[in-house]
Short mmCIF file of C-alpha atoms in Angstrom, two decimals:
data_model
loop_
_atom_site.label_atom_id
_atom_site.label_comp_id
_atom_site.label_asym_id
_atom_site.label_seq_id
_atom_site.Cartn_x
_atom_site.Cartn_y
_atom_site.Cartn_z
CA MET A 1 12.40 85.97 31.58
CA HIS A 2 13.16 84.94 35.17
CA ARG A 3 15.24 87.24 37.35
CA SER A 4 18.07 85.73 39.39
CA TYR A 5 19.41 87.85 42.24
CA THR A 6 23.01 87.54 43.41
CA CYS A 7 24.95 89.87 45.68
CA GLY A 8 28.40 89.92 47.15
CA MET A 9 31.62 88.14 46.30
CA ARG A 10 32.18 85.91 43.30
CA GLU A 11 32.54 82.41 44.76
CA LYS A 12 29.01 81.04 44.82
CA LEU A 13 28.19 78.52 47.55
CA LEU A 14 24.47 78.20 46.91
CA GLU A 15 22.13 78.93 44.05
CA LEU A 16 18.39 78.40 43.80
CA LYS A 17 17.02 78.28 40.29
CA ASN A 18 13.28 78.65 39.59
CA ILE A 19 12.14 76.97 42.81
CA SER A 20 8.38 76.49 43.27
CA LYS A 21 6.54 74.78 46.10
CA HIS A 22 2.88 74.06 46.88
CA TYR A 23 1.37 72.92 50.13
CA ARG A 24 -1.89 71.24 49.16
CA ASN A 25 -3.44 73.78 46.80
CA GLN A 26 -1.54 76.81 48.08
CA LEU A 27 1.45 78.18 46.14
CA VAL A 28 4.09 78.94 48.78
CA LEU A 29 7.12 79.63 46.56
CA ASP A 30 6.62 81.01 43.07
CA ASP A 31 9.59 80.37 40.78
CA ILE A 32 12.23 81.95 43.03
CA SER A 33 15.92 82.29 42.14
CA PHE A 34 18.83 83.77 44.08
CA GLY A 35 22.47 83.11 44.88
CA ILE A 36 24.59 83.09 48.04
CA GLU A 37 28.31 83.80 47.79
CA ARG A 38 31.17 83.17 50.15
CA GLY A 39 32.10 85.49 52.98
CA HIS A 40 28.87 87.41 53.60
CA ILE A 41 26.00 87.40 56.08
CA TYR A 42 22.69 87.44 54.23
CA GLY A 43 19.53 88.64 55.94
CA PHE A 44 16.47 86.86 54.54
CA VAL A 45 13.56 89.25 55.10
CA GLY A 46 9.83 88.81 54.66
CA GLU A 47 6.51 88.90 56.44
CA ASN A 48 5.00 85.87 58.17
CA GLY A 49 3.99 83.40 55.47
CA ALA A 50 6.30 84.95 52.87
CA GLY A 51 8.06 81.64 52.22
CA LYS A 52 11.26 82.09 54.23
CA THR A 53 11.19 78.90 56.27
CA THR A 54 10.00 76.82 53.32
CA THR A 55 12.95 78.11 51.31
CA LEU A 56 15.40 77.25 54.09
CA ARG A 57 13.87 73.79 54.47
CA ILE A 58 14.36 73.14 50.76
CA ILE A 59 17.99 74.31 50.91
CA THR A 60 18.74 72.00 53.84
CA GLY A 61 16.89 69.01 52.39
CA LEU A 62 14.12 68.91 54.98
CA THR A 63 11.53 69.20 52.23
CA ASP A 64 11.56 68.93 48.43
CA ALA A 65 10.68 71.59 45.90
CA ASP A 66 7.97 70.83 43.35
CA SER A 67 10.21 72.21 40.62
CA GLY A 68 13.51 73.99 40.17
CA THR A 69 17.09 73.28 41.16
CA VAL A 70 19.18 73.63 44.31
CA GLU A 71 22.89 73.95 43.57
CA LEU A 72 25.13 73.62 46.62
CA PHE A 73 28.89 74.10 46.32
CA GLY A 74 28.51 73.85 42.56
CA GLU A 75 26.64 70.51 42.48
CA THR A 76 22.99 69.58 41.99
CA GLY A 77 22.68 65.77 42.07
CA ARG A 78 20.84 64.13 44.94
CA LYS A 79 23.92 62.28 46.21
CA GLU A 80 26.09 65.35 45.78
CA LEU A 81 23.61 67.54 47.65
CA ALA A 82 23.47 65.03 50.50
CA ARG A 83 27.27 65.05 50.70
CA ASN A 84 27.57 68.82 50.46
CA ARG A 85 24.92 69.40 53.12
CA LYS A 86 27.45 67.96 55.55
CA ARG A 87 29.45 71.12 54.81
CA THR A 88 26.42 73.15 55.89
CA GLY A 89 25.17 73.75 59.43
CA CYS A 90 21.49 74.48 59.92
CA MET A 91 19.10 75.52 62.66
CA ILE A 92 15.57 75.49 61.29
CA GLU A 93 12.71 76.42 63.59
CA HIS A 94 13.52 75.09 67.09
CA PRO A 95 16.66 72.95 67.59
CA VAL A 96 15.95 69.54 69.11
CA PHE A 97 17.81 68.68 72.30
CA ASP A 98 17.44 66.31 75.24
CA ASP A 99 16.48 68.41 78.28
CA SER A 100 17.93 65.80 80.63
CA LEU A 101 21.44 66.12 79.17
CA ASP A 102 24.09 68.82 79.53
CA ALA A 103 25.59 70.84 76.69
CA VAL A 104 28.50 68.47 76.03
CA GLU A 105 26.25 65.41 75.93
CA ASN A 106 23.82 67.11 73.55
CA LEU A 107 26.62 68.12 71.19
CA LYS A 108 27.97 64.56 71.22
CA LEU A 109 24.57 63.42 69.95
CA TYR A 110 24.76 66.00 67.16
CA CYS A 111 28.26 64.81 66.27
CA LEU A 112 27.01 61.25 65.98
CA SER A 113 24.16 62.39 63.72
CA TYR A 114 26.83 63.73 61.34
CA GLY A 115 28.83 60.52 61.62
CA ILE A 116 31.48 62.28 63.71
CA ARG A 117 32.99 60.17 66.50
CA ASP A 118 35.79 62.55 67.44
CA PHE A 119 34.43 64.86 70.14
CA SER A 120 37.64 66.81 70.70
CA ASN A 121 36.25 70.00 69.13
CA ILE A 122 33.30 70.24 71.52
CA PRO A 123 35.12 72.27 74.25
CA GLN A 124 36.25 74.78 71.62
CA ILE A 125 32.73 75.05 70.16
CA LEU A 126 31.25 75.63 73.60
CA ALA A 127 33.86 78.31 74.29
CA ARG A 128 33.06 80.04 70.97
CA THR A 129 29.37 80.14 71.88
CA GLY A 130 29.89 81.24 75.48
CA LEU A 131 28.74 77.96 77.00
CA ASP A 132 32.03 76.56 78.26
CA SER A 133 31.17 77.29 81.89
CA THR A 134 27.85 75.41 81.94
CA GLY A 135 29.48 72.19 83.18
CA SER A 136 26.96 69.49 84.09
CA LYS A 137 24.02 71.91 84.05
CA ARG A 138 21.06 70.21 82.39
CA LEU A 139 19.45 71.78 79.37
CA ARG A 140 16.15 72.10 81.24
CA ASP A 141 17.87 74.71 83.41
CA PHE A 142 19.24 76.76 80.50
CA SER A 143 17.85 80.20 79.72
CA LEU A 144 16.33 80.80 76.29
CA GLY A 145 19.46 82.66 75.21
CA MET A 146 21.66 79.75 76.27
CA LYS A 147 19.47 77.33 74.34
CA GLN A 148 19.70 79.49 71.23
CA ARG A 149 23.48 79.63 71.53
CA LEU A 150 23.57 75.86 71.99
CA GLY A 151 21.48 75.61 68.82
CA ILE A 152 24.16 77.58 66.97
CA ALA A 153 26.84 75.43 68.63
CA SER A 154 25.13 72.33 67.24
CA THR A 155 25.48 73.73 63.71
CA LEU A 156 29.25 74.02 64.16
CA VAL A 157 30.07 70.39 64.98
CA SER A 158 30.68 69.57 61.30
CA SER A 159 33.00 72.59 60.77
CA PRO A 160 30.58 74.08 58.21
CA GLU A 161 31.39 76.57 55.49
CA LEU A 162 27.77 77.74 55.29
CA LEU A 163 25.26 78.31 58.11
CA ILE A 164 21.49 78.38 57.55
CA LEU A 165 19.68 79.90 60.54
CA ASP A 166 15.94 80.46 60.94
CA GLU A 167 15.12 83.22 63.46
CA PRO A 168 18.21 82.71 65.65
CA VAL A 169 17.35 85.67 67.93
CA ASN A 170 13.61 85.06 68.15
CA GLY A 171 12.37 85.65 71.70
CA LEU A 172 15.69 86.87 73.07
CA ASP A 173 16.10 89.97 75.22
CA PRO A 174 18.42 92.75 73.97
CA LEU A 175 21.51 91.34 75.69
CA GLY A 176 20.78 87.91 74.24
CA MET A 177 20.44 89.38 70.76
CA ILE A 178 23.73 91.25 71.11
CA ALA A 179 25.49 88.04 72.22
CA VAL A 180 24.19 86.11 69.20
CA ARG A 181 25.03 88.98 66.85
CA LYS A 182 28.63 89.14 68.08
CA LEU A 183 28.91 85.37 67.78
CA LEU A 184 27.71 85.37 64.17
CA GLN A 185 29.99 88.27 63.28
CA SER A 186 32.92 86.39 64.79
CA LEU A 187 32.06 83.22 62.85
CA ARG A 188 32.16 85.20 59.63
CA GLU A 189 35.21 87.34 60.40
CA SER A 190 37.39 84.79 62.20
CA ASP A 191 36.26 81.51 60.65
CA GLY A 192 35.17 82.67 57.19
CA ILE A 193 31.73 81.10 57.55
CA THR A 194 29.02 82.37 55.21
CA ILE A 195 25.62 82.83 56.86
CA LEU A 196 22.06 82.97 55.57
CA LEU A 197 19.57 83.85 58.30
CA SER A 198 15.96 84.85 58.45
CA SER A 199 14.81 87.35 61.05
CA HIS A 200 11.83 89.53 61.85
CA ILE A 201 13.99 91.97 63.79
CA LEU A 202 15.13 94.46 61.18
CA SER A 203 17.08 96.67 63.57
CA GLU A 204 19.23 93.69 64.54
CA LEU A 205 19.70 92.60 60.93
CA GLN A 206 20.86 96.10 60.05
CA GLU A 207 23.66 95.71 62.61
CA LEU A 208 24.65 92.28 61.31
CA ALA A 209 23.95 91.58 57.64
CA THR A 210 26.17 92.50 54.71
CA ASP A 211 23.44 91.69 52.19
CA TYR A 212 19.66 91.29 52.11
CA ILE A 213 17.23 89.09 50.20
CA PHE A 214 13.61 90.29 50.36
CA ILE A 215 10.74 87.88 49.80
CA SER A 216 6.96 88.39 49.87
CA GLY A 217 4.10 86.12 48.91
CA GLY A 218 6.51 83.47 47.70
CA LYS A 219 8.30 85.84 45.31
CA ILE A 220 11.74 87.43 45.58
CA LEU A 221 11.28 91.21 45.58
CA SER A 222 14.95 92.19 45.58
CA ALA A 223 18.45 91.28 46.72
CA VAL A 224 20.84 94.09 47.60
CA SER A 225 23.97 94.76 49.61
CA ALA A 226 23.87 96.64 52.89
CA GLY A 227 25.80 99.38 51.13
CA GLU A 228 23.00 99.84 48.61
CA VAL A 229 20.49 100.20 51.42
CA LEU A 230 22.77 102.72 53.11
CA ASP A 231 23.20 104.66 49.86
CA SER A 232 19.41 104.88 49.51
CA GLY A 233 19.31 107.10 52.59
CA LEU A 234 16.67 104.83 54.14
CA SER A 235 16.78 102.66 57.22
CA LEU A 236 16.38 98.95 56.54
CA GLU A 237 12.82 99.20 57.87
CA ASP A 238 11.90 102.01 55.48
CA TYR A 239 13.67 100.32 52.58
CA TYR A 240 11.67 97.18 53.26
CA ILE A 241 8.41 99.13 53.33
CA SER A 242 9.32 100.84 50.07
CA LEU A 243 9.67 97.46 48.36
CA PHE A 244 6.17 96.52 49.44
CA ALA A 245 4.79 99.88 48.35
CA GLY A 246 6.34 99.32 44.93
CA ASN A 247 4.95 95.80 44.62
CA ASN A 248 1.73 95.75 42.56
CA SER A 249 0.09 93.25 44.85
CA LEU A 250 0.39 95.37 47.98
CA SER A 251 -0.69 98.87 48.88
CA VAL A 252 1.28 101.30 51.00
CA ALA A 253 -1.12 100.70 53.87
CA SER A 254 -0.66 96.93 53.73
CA ALA A 255 3.09 97.47 53.61
CA HIS A 256 2.94 99.19 56.97
CA VAL A 257 0.82 96.35 58.35
CA ALA A 258 3.29 93.78 57.02
CA ASN A 259 6.18 95.68 58.55
CA ALA A 260 4.42 95.83 61.90
CA LYS A 261 4.14 92.04 61.83
CA LEU A 262 7.91 91.78 61.53
CA SER A 263 8.40 93.43 64.89
CA LYS A 264 6.35 90.79 66.66
CA GLU A 265 7.06 87.18 67.38
CA GLY A 266 4.83 84.92 65.37
CA LYS A 267 4.56 81.70 63.54
CA ASN A 268 7.24 80.83 61.04
CA ASP A 269 6.43 80.17 57.42
#
């Protein structure tokens, strides 16, 4: 029997059912199932190569699963998924911008990619992401933190209900991470946006996420609320290590190695 993990509130926005994916002869996702429900911030946690980015790419339609079902806002058909993905903002790997353009011009391009020709929300989006004072400054002159915030801004042009973010604080200094964390918290608390994000930085996730989904070797290990982690008496880091130690395919020693990898920048899945 397959296990399906769901945490949080009752209105389900996204459900993956028995998703598998191969790249050439390598099994990347092995029959995974989990649900995402409205109003929470989900931290998607796993070592490099665990299958995080592949999962996010399948959710957002950037790649297809070999088998299984993606249900988004209660619908599974190809046309319905395409329509409902317009209710979802995503930043997978590195956002693509034109370095010769300023923030407003780049967001106009993103609006057009969504079929949006009304640009009146752009000033508000830039203000929400702390970029309203950039003026005509070209993207080539932005700091990494500014580029990451512009990446999040680009996900907001369609007024999404669900955000899918892959390593949104990767490479940022502590102040940059705090700025992104506060932004994501505000999007959830003020705008009611549900967020699924992957991150290697467990200390930052512990400050941000309301729920966690743990994946390793293409398999879902567990999905729990932040309260359950807190009740365990363990930090998120130690809880994560304990899952690996309890997994038959990994020893305690390899769990510590895997955890060490999470604290470093590396290649995405």
